[in-house]
Amino acid sequence: MKRLTRVLLALTCLGALAACGDDVNTSTDPVEVEVGEAFEWNGFTVDDGWEINGIDRAVNMEEVTTPEVKGTITNTLEEERTAIFEMVFSTDGEPVATLSCSAASMVTDQSQQFLCPGLSAVMPEDYDAVVVQELVR
């Protein structure tokens, strides 16, 4: 009977943690973010100070400015995993640039640089929203 009570207590505690979410956002639903401000998505946190910059590249003998986003990301889940996601810059709900982002595999609480090179996008001159979402292939 004592053992059954401990098992039930353990299950109750696990259920309570799941209900509370243990303060880790594991949702992969799209989330709107502000450039440079910290955010959480899919068990990762991105630190304040991430930035978007224009990178001048030569494409077919023409100079093109493409966007590049970089910053620091931390794995907050208790498992080793890789950060892979998209950032979509839009104006009036219409995408103007979509960037694929990634960071190498990280263990729990490890931080490192992430990069979104935007090689196939043109630097958006104007945008009113930035959404982080699952990478769509």
XYZ file of N, CA and C in Angstrom:
411
model
N 0.825 -1.195 0.000
C 0.000 0.000 0.000
C 0.869 1.258 0.000
N 1.988 1.228 0.766
C 2.878 2.375 0.812
C 3.455 2.666 -0.580
N 3.843 1.591 -1.268
C 4.412 1.747 -2.603
C 3.384 2.337 -3.569
N 2.136 1.864 -3.518
C 1.073 2.387 -4.371
C 0.864 3.871 -4.098
N 0.910 4.267 -2.845
C 0.746 5.672 -2.479
C 1.872 6.510 -3.083
N 3.118 6.003 -3.023
C 4.246 6.747 -3.601
C 4.115 6.857 -5.115
N 3.677 5.788 -5.759
C 3.495 5.819 -7.212
C 2.414 6.826 -7.585
N 1.303 6.795 -6.875
C 0.223 7.750 -7.151
C 0.685 9.181 -6.901
N 1.456 9.397 -5.840
C 1.976 10.730 -5.540
C 2.914 11.185 -6.659
N 3.775 10.288 -7.134
C 4.695 10.628 -8.217
C 3.927 10.982 -9.487
N 2.889 10.193 -9.803
C 2.086 10.484 -10.989
C 1.358 11.805 -10.862
N 0.880 12.115 -9.670
C 0.219 13.395 -9.434
C 1.194 14.541 -9.643
N 2.410 14.392 -9.143
C 3.415 15.439 -9.315
C 3.762 15.628 -10.786
N 3.925 14.512 -11.521
C 4.209 14.615 -12.953
C 3.069 15.295 -13.687
N 1.860 14.958 -13.349
C 0.702 15.601 -13.968
C 0.666 17.088 -13.680
N 1.006 17.460 -12.459
C 1.021 18.876 -12.094
C 2.088 19.613 -12.883
N 3.258 19.003 -13.054
C 4.305 19.644 -13.842
C 3.870 19.832 -15.284
N 3.231 18.833 -15.851
C 2.769 18.941 -17.234
C 1.727 20.038 -17.365
N 0.856 20.134 -16.383
C -0.189 21.158 -16.427
C 0.407 22.549 -16.336
N 1.456 22.672 -15.530
C 2.100 23.972 -15.357
C 3.067 24.269 -16.487
N 3.447 23.236 -17.249
C 4.372 23.443 -18.348
C 5.807 23.569 -17.902
N 6.074 23.451 -16.614
C 7.420 23.554 -16.057
C 8.129 24.817 -16.552
N 7.357 25.837 -16.924
C 7.876 27.120 -17.381
C 8.730 27.031 -18.641
N 8.669 25.942 -19.384
C 9.393 25.810 -20.645
C 8.370 25.789 -21.769
N 8.493 26.724 -22.687
C 7.592 26.801 -23.826
C 8.048 25.793 -24.879
N 7.317 24.688 -25.023
C 7.673 23.662 -26.000
C 6.782 23.716 -27.239
N 5.965 24.729 -27.337
C 5.063 24.857 -28.474
C 5.847 25.161 -29.750
N 5.413 24.560 -30.847
C 5.991 24.874 -32.157
C 5.041 25.750 -32.971
N 3.997 26.270 -32.313
C 3.104 27.204 -32.990
C 3.885 28.461 -33.366
N 3.555 29.082 -34.486
C 4.240 30.326 -34.857
C 4.083 31.378 -33.756
N 5.147 32.135 -33.528
C 5.124 33.187 -32.520
C 5.709 34.460 -33.123
N 5.000 35.572 -32.919
C 5.497 36.853 -33.410
C 6.527 37.385 -32.426
N 7.654 37.877 -32.948
C 8.749 38.372 -32.117
C 9.150 39.763 -32.574
N 9.874 40.454 -31.726
C 10.404 41.782 -32.051
C 11.906 41.660 -32.276
N 12.409 42.272 -33.333
C 13.840 42.210 -33.627
C 14.632 42.694 -32.411
N 15.585 41.868 -32.008
C 16.474 42.225 -30.908
C 15.984 41.843 -29.528
N 14.706 41.450 -29.402
C 14.162 41.115 -28.083
C 14.158 39.605 -27.864
N 14.385 39.197 -26.629
C 14.412 37.783 -26.258
C 13.054 37.144 -26.537
N 13.091 35.849 -26.875
C 11.846 35.100 -27.042
C 12.099 33.629 -26.772
N 10.985 32.883 -26.581
C 11.027 31.439 -26.375
C 10.208 30.775 -27.468
N 10.704 29.623 -27.928
C 9.979 28.843 -28.929
C 10.510 27.420 -28.903
N 9.626 26.439 -28.816
C 9.959 25.019 -28.922
C 11.057 24.567 -27.954
N 11.041 25.083 -26.731
C 12.033 24.675 -25.745
C 13.394 25.325 -25.927
N 13.457 26.347 -26.757
C 14.671 27.135 -26.938
C 14.397 28.553 -26.470
N 15.419 29.234 -25.984
C 15.306 30.661 -25.715
C 16.352 31.386 -26.549
N 15.956 32.512 -27.105
C 16.871 33.363 -27.857
C 17.089 34.609 -27.011
N 18.358 34.955 -26.814
C 18.733 36.088 -25.965
C 18.426 37.430 -26.621
N 18.265 38.450 -25.772
C 18.196 39.829 -26.248
C 19.423 40.107 -27.114
N 19.252 40.975 -28.090
C 20.389 41.420 -28.884
C 20.558 40.730 -30.224
N 19.657 39.774 -30.560
C 19.793 39.162 -31.889
C 19.510 40.245 -32.923
N 20.094 40.083 -34.089
C 20.007 41.174 -35.065
C 19.843 40.677 -36.489
N 19.321 41.590 -37.319
C 19.235 41.353 -38.766
C 20.126 42.389 -39.433
N 20.962 41.910 -40.349
C 21.873 42.788 -41.080
C 21.809 42.451 -42.561
N 22.082 43.455 -43.382
C 22.171 43.238 -44.821
C 23.581 42.809 -45.201
N 23.679 41.770 -46.017
C 24.966 41.282 -46.484
C 25.013 41.453 -48.006
N 26.002 42.193 -48.501
C 26.144 42.399 -49.939
C 26.780 41.164 -50.564
N 26.120 40.636 -51.595
C 26.594 39.435 -52.293
C 26.530 39.682 -53.796
N 27.377 39.001 -54.537
C 27.349 39.058 -56.000
C 26.567 37.853 -56.499
N 25.485 38.122 -57.219
C 24.663 37.059 -57.791
C 24.489 37.363 -59.274
N 24.941 36.447 -60.133
C 24.849 36.646 -61.596
C 25.396 38.001 -62.019
N 26.560 38.325 -61.499
C 27.256 39.574 -61.842
C 26.546 40.822 -61.324
N 25.538 40.659 -60.483
C 24.859 41.812 -59.891
C 25.056 41.805 -58.383
N 25.102 42.978 -57.808
C 25.217 43.121 -56.360
C 23.820 43.040 -55.748
N 23.633 42.133 -54.787
C 22.347 41.945 -54.121
C 22.593 41.990 -52.622
N 21.682 42.636 -51.892
C 21.780 42.652 -50.440
C 20.786 41.641 -49.889
N 21.299 40.649 -49.184
C 20.460 39.611 -48.588
C 20.441 39.795 -47.074
N 19.378 39.353 -46.424
C 19.317 39.484 -44.968
C 20.100 38.360 -44.292
N 20.609 38.653 -43.116
C 21.239 37.635 -42.281
C 20.861 37.939 -40.828
N 20.316 36.943 -40.160
C 19.963 37.084 -38.745
C 20.926 36.226 -37.951
N 21.407 36.765 -36.830
C 22.254 35.966 -35.950
C 22.033 36.400 -34.508
N 22.305 35.470 -33.616
C 22.141 35.738 -32.200
C 22.551 34.516 -31.395
N 22.164 34.505 -30.129
C 22.503 33.398 -29.235
C 21.233 32.667 -28.823
N 21.278 31.334 -28.894
C 20.130 30.493 -28.570
C 20.555 29.468 -27.515
N 19.602 29.095 -26.641
C 19.864 28.132 -25.568
C 18.829 27.021 -25.616
N 19.272 25.793 -25.457
C 18.387 24.635 -25.364
C 17.932 24.521 -23.911
N 16.638 24.642 -23.647
C 16.141 24.578 -22.271
C 15.492 23.245 -21.917
N 15.452 22.317 -22.877
C 14.881 21.005 -22.588
C 15.964 20.046 -22.111
N 15.546 19.005 -21.422
C 16.490 18.038 -20.862
C 16.809 16.926 -21.858
N 17.227 17.325 -23.045
C 17.654 16.377 -24.069
C 18.547 17.118 -25.052
N 19.462 16.396 -25.672
C 20.321 16.999 -26.683
C 19.525 17.143 -27.970
N 19.612 18.321 -28.598
C 18.882 18.534 -29.843
C 19.437 19.720 -30.609
N 18.967 19.857 -31.835
C 19.425 20.890 -32.759
C 18.303 21.897 -32.988
N 18.660 23.168 -33.059
C 17.671 24.215 -33.344
C 17.563 24.388 -34.860
N 16.352 24.207 -35.384
C 16.063 24.433 -36.802
C 14.691 25.097 -36.870
N 14.626 26.281 -37.476
C 13.361 27.019 -37.549
C 13.432 28.039 -38.674
N 12.319 28.723 -38.919
C 12.249 29.794 -39.916
C 11.894 31.105 -39.239
N 12.380 32.196 -39.824
C 11.928 33.538 -39.471
C 11.304 34.121 -40.724
N 10.050 34.549 -40.596
C 9.337 35.127 -41.730
C 9.092 36.605 -41.438
N 9.633 37.463 -42.291
C 9.426 38.902 -42.201
C 8.283 39.233 -43.141
N 7.293 40.000 -42.666
C 6.128 40.280 -43.508
C 5.669 41.729 -43.375
N 4.925 42.151 -44.391
C 4.298 43.469 -44.414
C 2.824 43.265 -44.713
N 1.971 43.791 -43.849
C 0.522 43.642 -44.003
C 0.114 42.183 -44.215
N 0.780 41.260 -43.500
C 0.441 39.846 -43.563
C 1.032 39.093 -44.741
N 1.754 39.772 -45.628
C 2.371 39.139 -46.793
C 3.873 38.963 -46.551
N 4.380 37.748 -46.704
C 5.818 37.521 -46.490
C 6.672 38.314 -47.476
N 7.725 38.950 -46.967
C 8.671 39.665 -47.835
C 10.057 39.014 -47.779
N 10.321 38.204 -46.760
C 11.582 37.455 -46.675
C 11.394 36.300 -45.697
N 11.826 35.108 -46.117
C 11.775 33.928 -45.250
C 13.190 33.384 -45.122
N 13.656 33.251 -43.879
C 15.017 32.805 -43.615
C 15.000 31.487 -42.856
N 15.835 30.548 -43.274
C 16.006 29.288 -42.555
C 17.119 29.477 -41.531
N 16.832 29.076 -40.292
C 17.763 29.291 -39.185
C 18.200 27.966 -38.578
N 19.423 27.930 -38.058
C 19.885 26.713 -37.405
C 21.026 27.010 -36.436
N 21.196 26.059 -35.525
C 22.331 26.044 -34.603
C 22.684 24.578 -34.401
N 23.932 24.295 -34.139
C 24.394 22.916 -33.950
C 23.745 22.286 -32.728
N 23.888 20.986 -32.607
C 23.315 20.222 -31.502
C 23.797 20.757 -30.152
N 22.851 20.854 -29.206
C 23.158 21.380 -27.874
C 22.597 20.458 -26.807
N 23.305 20.353 -25.689
C 22.790 19.634 -24.530
C 21.983 20.621 -23.695
N 21.347 20.139 -22.631
C 20.526 20.973 -21.763
C 21.298 22.191 -21.263
N 20.688 23.350 -21.358
C 21.222 24.637 -20.895
C 22.462 25.110 -21.639
N 22.801 24.482 -22.759
C 23.930 24.943 -23.560
C 23.460 26.062 -24.476
N 24.305 27.075 -24.645
C 24.030 28.196 -25.543
C 25.071 28.238 -26.636
N 24.657 28.729 -27.795
C 25.591 28.951 -28.890
C 24.966 29.886 -29.911
N 25.737 30.251 -30.915
C 25.258 31.141 -31.954
C 24.311 30.399 -32.893
N 23.245 31.089 -33.321
C 22.418 30.576 -34.410
C 22.589 31.527 -35.583
N 22.311 31.025 -36.768
C 22.484 31.814 -37.974
C 21.340 31.549 -38.933
N 20.840 32.620 -39.549
C 19.800 32.541 -40.583
C 20.361 33.287 -41.786
N 21.013 32.578 -42.739
C 21.746 33.253 -43.793
C 20.937 33.900 -44.919
N 19.686 33.641 -45.091
C 18.856 34.335 -46.078
C 19.434 34.423 -47.472
N 20.112 33.383 -47.928
C 20.779 33.422 -49.231
C 19.821 33.580 -50.399
N 18.584 33.113 -50.262
C 17.632 33.205 -51.373
C 16.622 34.331 -51.177
N 16.864 35.203 -50.228
C 15.937 36.307 -49.961
C 16.629 37.650 -50.210
N 15.844 38.651 -50.498
C 16.342 40.015 -50.640
C 16.064 40.732 -49.318
N 17.017 41.540 -48.884
C 16.867 42.275 -47.626
C 15.573 43.078 -47.669
N 14.655 42.804 -46.710
C 13.395 43.563 -46.707
C 13.648 45.019 -46.331
N 13.119 45.925 -47.144
C 13.265 47.344 -46.852
C 12.300 47.771 -45.763
N 11.149 47.117 -45.732
C 10.135 47.476 -44.753
C 9.387 46.209 -44.358
N 9.125 46.050 -43.084
C 8.338 44.917 -42.591
C 7.692 45.346 -41.284
N 6.532 44.766 -40.986
C 5.844 45.133 -39.754
C 5.665 43.962 -38.804
N 6.137 42.768 -39.200
C 6.030 41.604 -38.308
C 7.153 40.618 -38.618
N 7.587 39.934 -37.562
C 8.558 38.847 -37.700
C 7.971 37.658 -36.947
N 7.833 36.533 -37.640
C 7.254 35.329 -37.026
C 8.278 34.214 -37.061
N 8.420 33.537 -35.903
C 9.264 32.349 -35.805
C 8.334 31.145 -35.887
N 8.717 30.181 -36.731
C 7.862 29.016 -36.946
C 8.711 27.811 -37.335
N 8.043 26.648 -37.409
C 8.727 25.439 -37.862
C 9.227 25.645 -39.281
N 10.366 25.038 -39.588
C 10.911 25.089 -40.941
C 9.987 24.319 -41.870
N 9.552 24.967 -42.944
C 8.677 24.336 -43.926
C 9.539 23.950 -45.122
N 9.501 22.671 -45.486
C 10.325 22.218 -46.618
C 9.473 21.914 -47.806
